[in-house]
Coordinates of C-alpha atoms in Angstrom, one line a residue:
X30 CA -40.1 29.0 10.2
X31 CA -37.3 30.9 8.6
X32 CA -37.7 34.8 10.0
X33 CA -40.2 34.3 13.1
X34 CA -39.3 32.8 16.4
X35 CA -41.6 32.6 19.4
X36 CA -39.5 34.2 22.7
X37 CA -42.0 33.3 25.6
X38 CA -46.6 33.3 25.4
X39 CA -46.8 36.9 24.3
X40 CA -43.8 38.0 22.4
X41 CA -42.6 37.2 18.8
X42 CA -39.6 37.8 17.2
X43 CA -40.2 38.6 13.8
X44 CA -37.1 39.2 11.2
X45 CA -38.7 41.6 9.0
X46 CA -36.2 41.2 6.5
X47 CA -36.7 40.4 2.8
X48 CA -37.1 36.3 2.3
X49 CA -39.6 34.2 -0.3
X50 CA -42.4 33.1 1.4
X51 CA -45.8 34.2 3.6
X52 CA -46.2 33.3 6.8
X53 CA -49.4 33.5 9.1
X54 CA -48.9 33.7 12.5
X55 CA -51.5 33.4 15.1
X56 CA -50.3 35.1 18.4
X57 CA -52.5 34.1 21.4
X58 CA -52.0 36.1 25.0
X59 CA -52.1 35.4 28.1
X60 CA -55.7 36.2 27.7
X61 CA -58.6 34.4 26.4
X62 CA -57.7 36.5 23.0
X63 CA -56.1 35.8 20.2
X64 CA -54.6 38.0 17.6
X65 CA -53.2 37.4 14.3
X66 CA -50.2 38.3 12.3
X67 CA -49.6 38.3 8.5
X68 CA -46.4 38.5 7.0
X69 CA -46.7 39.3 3.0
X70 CA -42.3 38.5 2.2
X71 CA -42.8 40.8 -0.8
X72 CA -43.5 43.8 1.9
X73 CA -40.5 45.8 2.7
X74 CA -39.5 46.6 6.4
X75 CA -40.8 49.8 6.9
X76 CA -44.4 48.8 4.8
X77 CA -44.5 45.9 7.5
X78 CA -44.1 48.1 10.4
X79 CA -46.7 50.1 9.2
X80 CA -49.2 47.8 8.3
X81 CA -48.5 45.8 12.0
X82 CA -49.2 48.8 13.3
X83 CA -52.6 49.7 11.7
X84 CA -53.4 46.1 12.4
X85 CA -53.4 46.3 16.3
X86 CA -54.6 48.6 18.7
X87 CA -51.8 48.5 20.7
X88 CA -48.6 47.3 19.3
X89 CA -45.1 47.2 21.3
X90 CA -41.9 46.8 19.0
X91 CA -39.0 46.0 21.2
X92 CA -35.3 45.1 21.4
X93 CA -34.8 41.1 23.0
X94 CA -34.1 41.3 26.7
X95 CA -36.0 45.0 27.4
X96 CA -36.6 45.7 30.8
X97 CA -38.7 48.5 29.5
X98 CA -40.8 46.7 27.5
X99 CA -41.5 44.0 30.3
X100 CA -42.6 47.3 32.3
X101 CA -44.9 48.5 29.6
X102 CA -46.7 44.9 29.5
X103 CA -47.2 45.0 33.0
X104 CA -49.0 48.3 33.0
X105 CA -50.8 47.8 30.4
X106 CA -52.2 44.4 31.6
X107 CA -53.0 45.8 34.9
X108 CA -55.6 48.2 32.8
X109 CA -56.8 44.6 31.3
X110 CA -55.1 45.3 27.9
X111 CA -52.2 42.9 26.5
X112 CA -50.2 44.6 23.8
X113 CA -49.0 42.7 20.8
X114 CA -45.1 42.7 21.4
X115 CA -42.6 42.3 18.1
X116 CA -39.1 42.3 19.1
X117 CA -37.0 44.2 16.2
X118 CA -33.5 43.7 15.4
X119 CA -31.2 46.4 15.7
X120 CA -31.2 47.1 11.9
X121 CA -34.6 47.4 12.2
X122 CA -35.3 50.0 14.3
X123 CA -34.6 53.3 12.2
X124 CA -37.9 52.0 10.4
X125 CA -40.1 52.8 13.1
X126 CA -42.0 56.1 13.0
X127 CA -41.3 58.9 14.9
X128 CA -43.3 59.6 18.1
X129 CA -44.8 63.1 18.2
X130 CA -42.7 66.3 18.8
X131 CA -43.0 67.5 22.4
X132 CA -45.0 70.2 23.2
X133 CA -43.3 73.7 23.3
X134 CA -42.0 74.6 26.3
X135 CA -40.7 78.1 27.7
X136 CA -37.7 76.8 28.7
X137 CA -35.6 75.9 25.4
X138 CA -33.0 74.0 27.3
X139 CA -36.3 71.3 28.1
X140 CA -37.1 71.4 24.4
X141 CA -33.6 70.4 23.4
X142 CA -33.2 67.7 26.0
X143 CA -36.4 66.2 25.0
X144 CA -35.5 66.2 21.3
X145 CA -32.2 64.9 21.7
X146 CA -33.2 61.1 22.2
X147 CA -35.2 60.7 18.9
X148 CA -32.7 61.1 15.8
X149 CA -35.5 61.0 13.7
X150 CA -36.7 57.6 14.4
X151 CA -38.5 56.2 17.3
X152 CA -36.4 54.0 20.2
X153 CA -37.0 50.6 20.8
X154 CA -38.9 50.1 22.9
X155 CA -42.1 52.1 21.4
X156 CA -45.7 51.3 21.8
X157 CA -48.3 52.7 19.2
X158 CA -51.8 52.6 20.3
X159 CA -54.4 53.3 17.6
X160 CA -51.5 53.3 15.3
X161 CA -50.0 56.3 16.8
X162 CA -46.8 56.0 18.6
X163 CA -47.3 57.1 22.3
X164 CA -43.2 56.9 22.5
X165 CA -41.3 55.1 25.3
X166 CA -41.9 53.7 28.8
X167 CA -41.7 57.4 30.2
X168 CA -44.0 58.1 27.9
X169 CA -46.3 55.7 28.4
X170 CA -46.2 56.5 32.1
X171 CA -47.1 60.4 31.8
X172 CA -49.7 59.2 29.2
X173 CA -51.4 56.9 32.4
X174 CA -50.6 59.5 35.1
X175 CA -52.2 62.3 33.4
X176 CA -55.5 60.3 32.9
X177 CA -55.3 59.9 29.4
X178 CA -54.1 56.4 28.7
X179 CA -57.2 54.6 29.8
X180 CA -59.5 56.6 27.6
X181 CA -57.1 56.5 24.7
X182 CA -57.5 52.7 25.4
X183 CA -61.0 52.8 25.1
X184 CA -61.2 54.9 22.1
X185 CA -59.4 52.6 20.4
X186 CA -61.1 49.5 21.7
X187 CA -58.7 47.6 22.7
X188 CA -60.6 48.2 26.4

């Protein structure tokens, strides 16, 4: 299948790039669940992105090779929740939505290191959960650490 390429049981690599035909993917876990992925051709990249996002409850989009995604699966299935994971191409990435803005701080010098990493885009890797995007695996960590990931989870039912 031109455009989609199976990397290992839970990840895809999908080329979200224009080509002529529809594809429907079923993606199926680790877990006994199964989730699964439509690809309209006649979408553009950042309408597919979107729409993948909407689709799941918790959504990874990745570079190949990511140790940082391999650490957000592994949290994430130690809550009992396995993400859907699409590895982007580099061309890709600017497409992804921007996390949110961090919260002001007092200390501007915090506020404009924090900034500094998202040039308007979100990084690869990102995970949205509930279609929006939590950010990176630091992110992902505070989220958990603070108590707020596992009810997040839940409000989104993907526990």
């Amino acid at each position: 299948m031109q455009g989609l390429r199976r990397c290992s049981n839970d990840v895809v690599h999908l080329d979200l790039g224009p080509t002529t035909t529809t594809t429907n993917l079923v993606l199926s876990s680790s877990s006994s669940s199964t989730n699964s992925l439509s690809i309209d051709d006649e979408e553009s990249i950042d309408t597919r992105i979107q729409r993948l996002i909407s689709e799941h409850p918790v959504i990874i989009f990745t570079r190949s090779s990511c140790c940082m995604c391999h650490v957000m699966k592994k949290l994430l299935a130690t809550i009992g929740v396995h993400p859907t994971v699409i590895e982007l191409d580099d061309h890709e990435i600017p497409f992804l939505p921007s996390p949110p803005p961090p919260p002001p701080s007092d200390d501007s010098s915090d506020n404009a290191a924090a900034a500094g990493g998202h040039h308007g885009f979100a990084a690869a890797p990102a995970v949205f959960i509930g279609g929006v995007c939590i950010g990176g695996l630091e992110s992902l960590v505070a989220l958990h650490l603070s108590g707020h990931l596992i009810p997040r989870l839940v409000e989104v039912g993907a526990l």
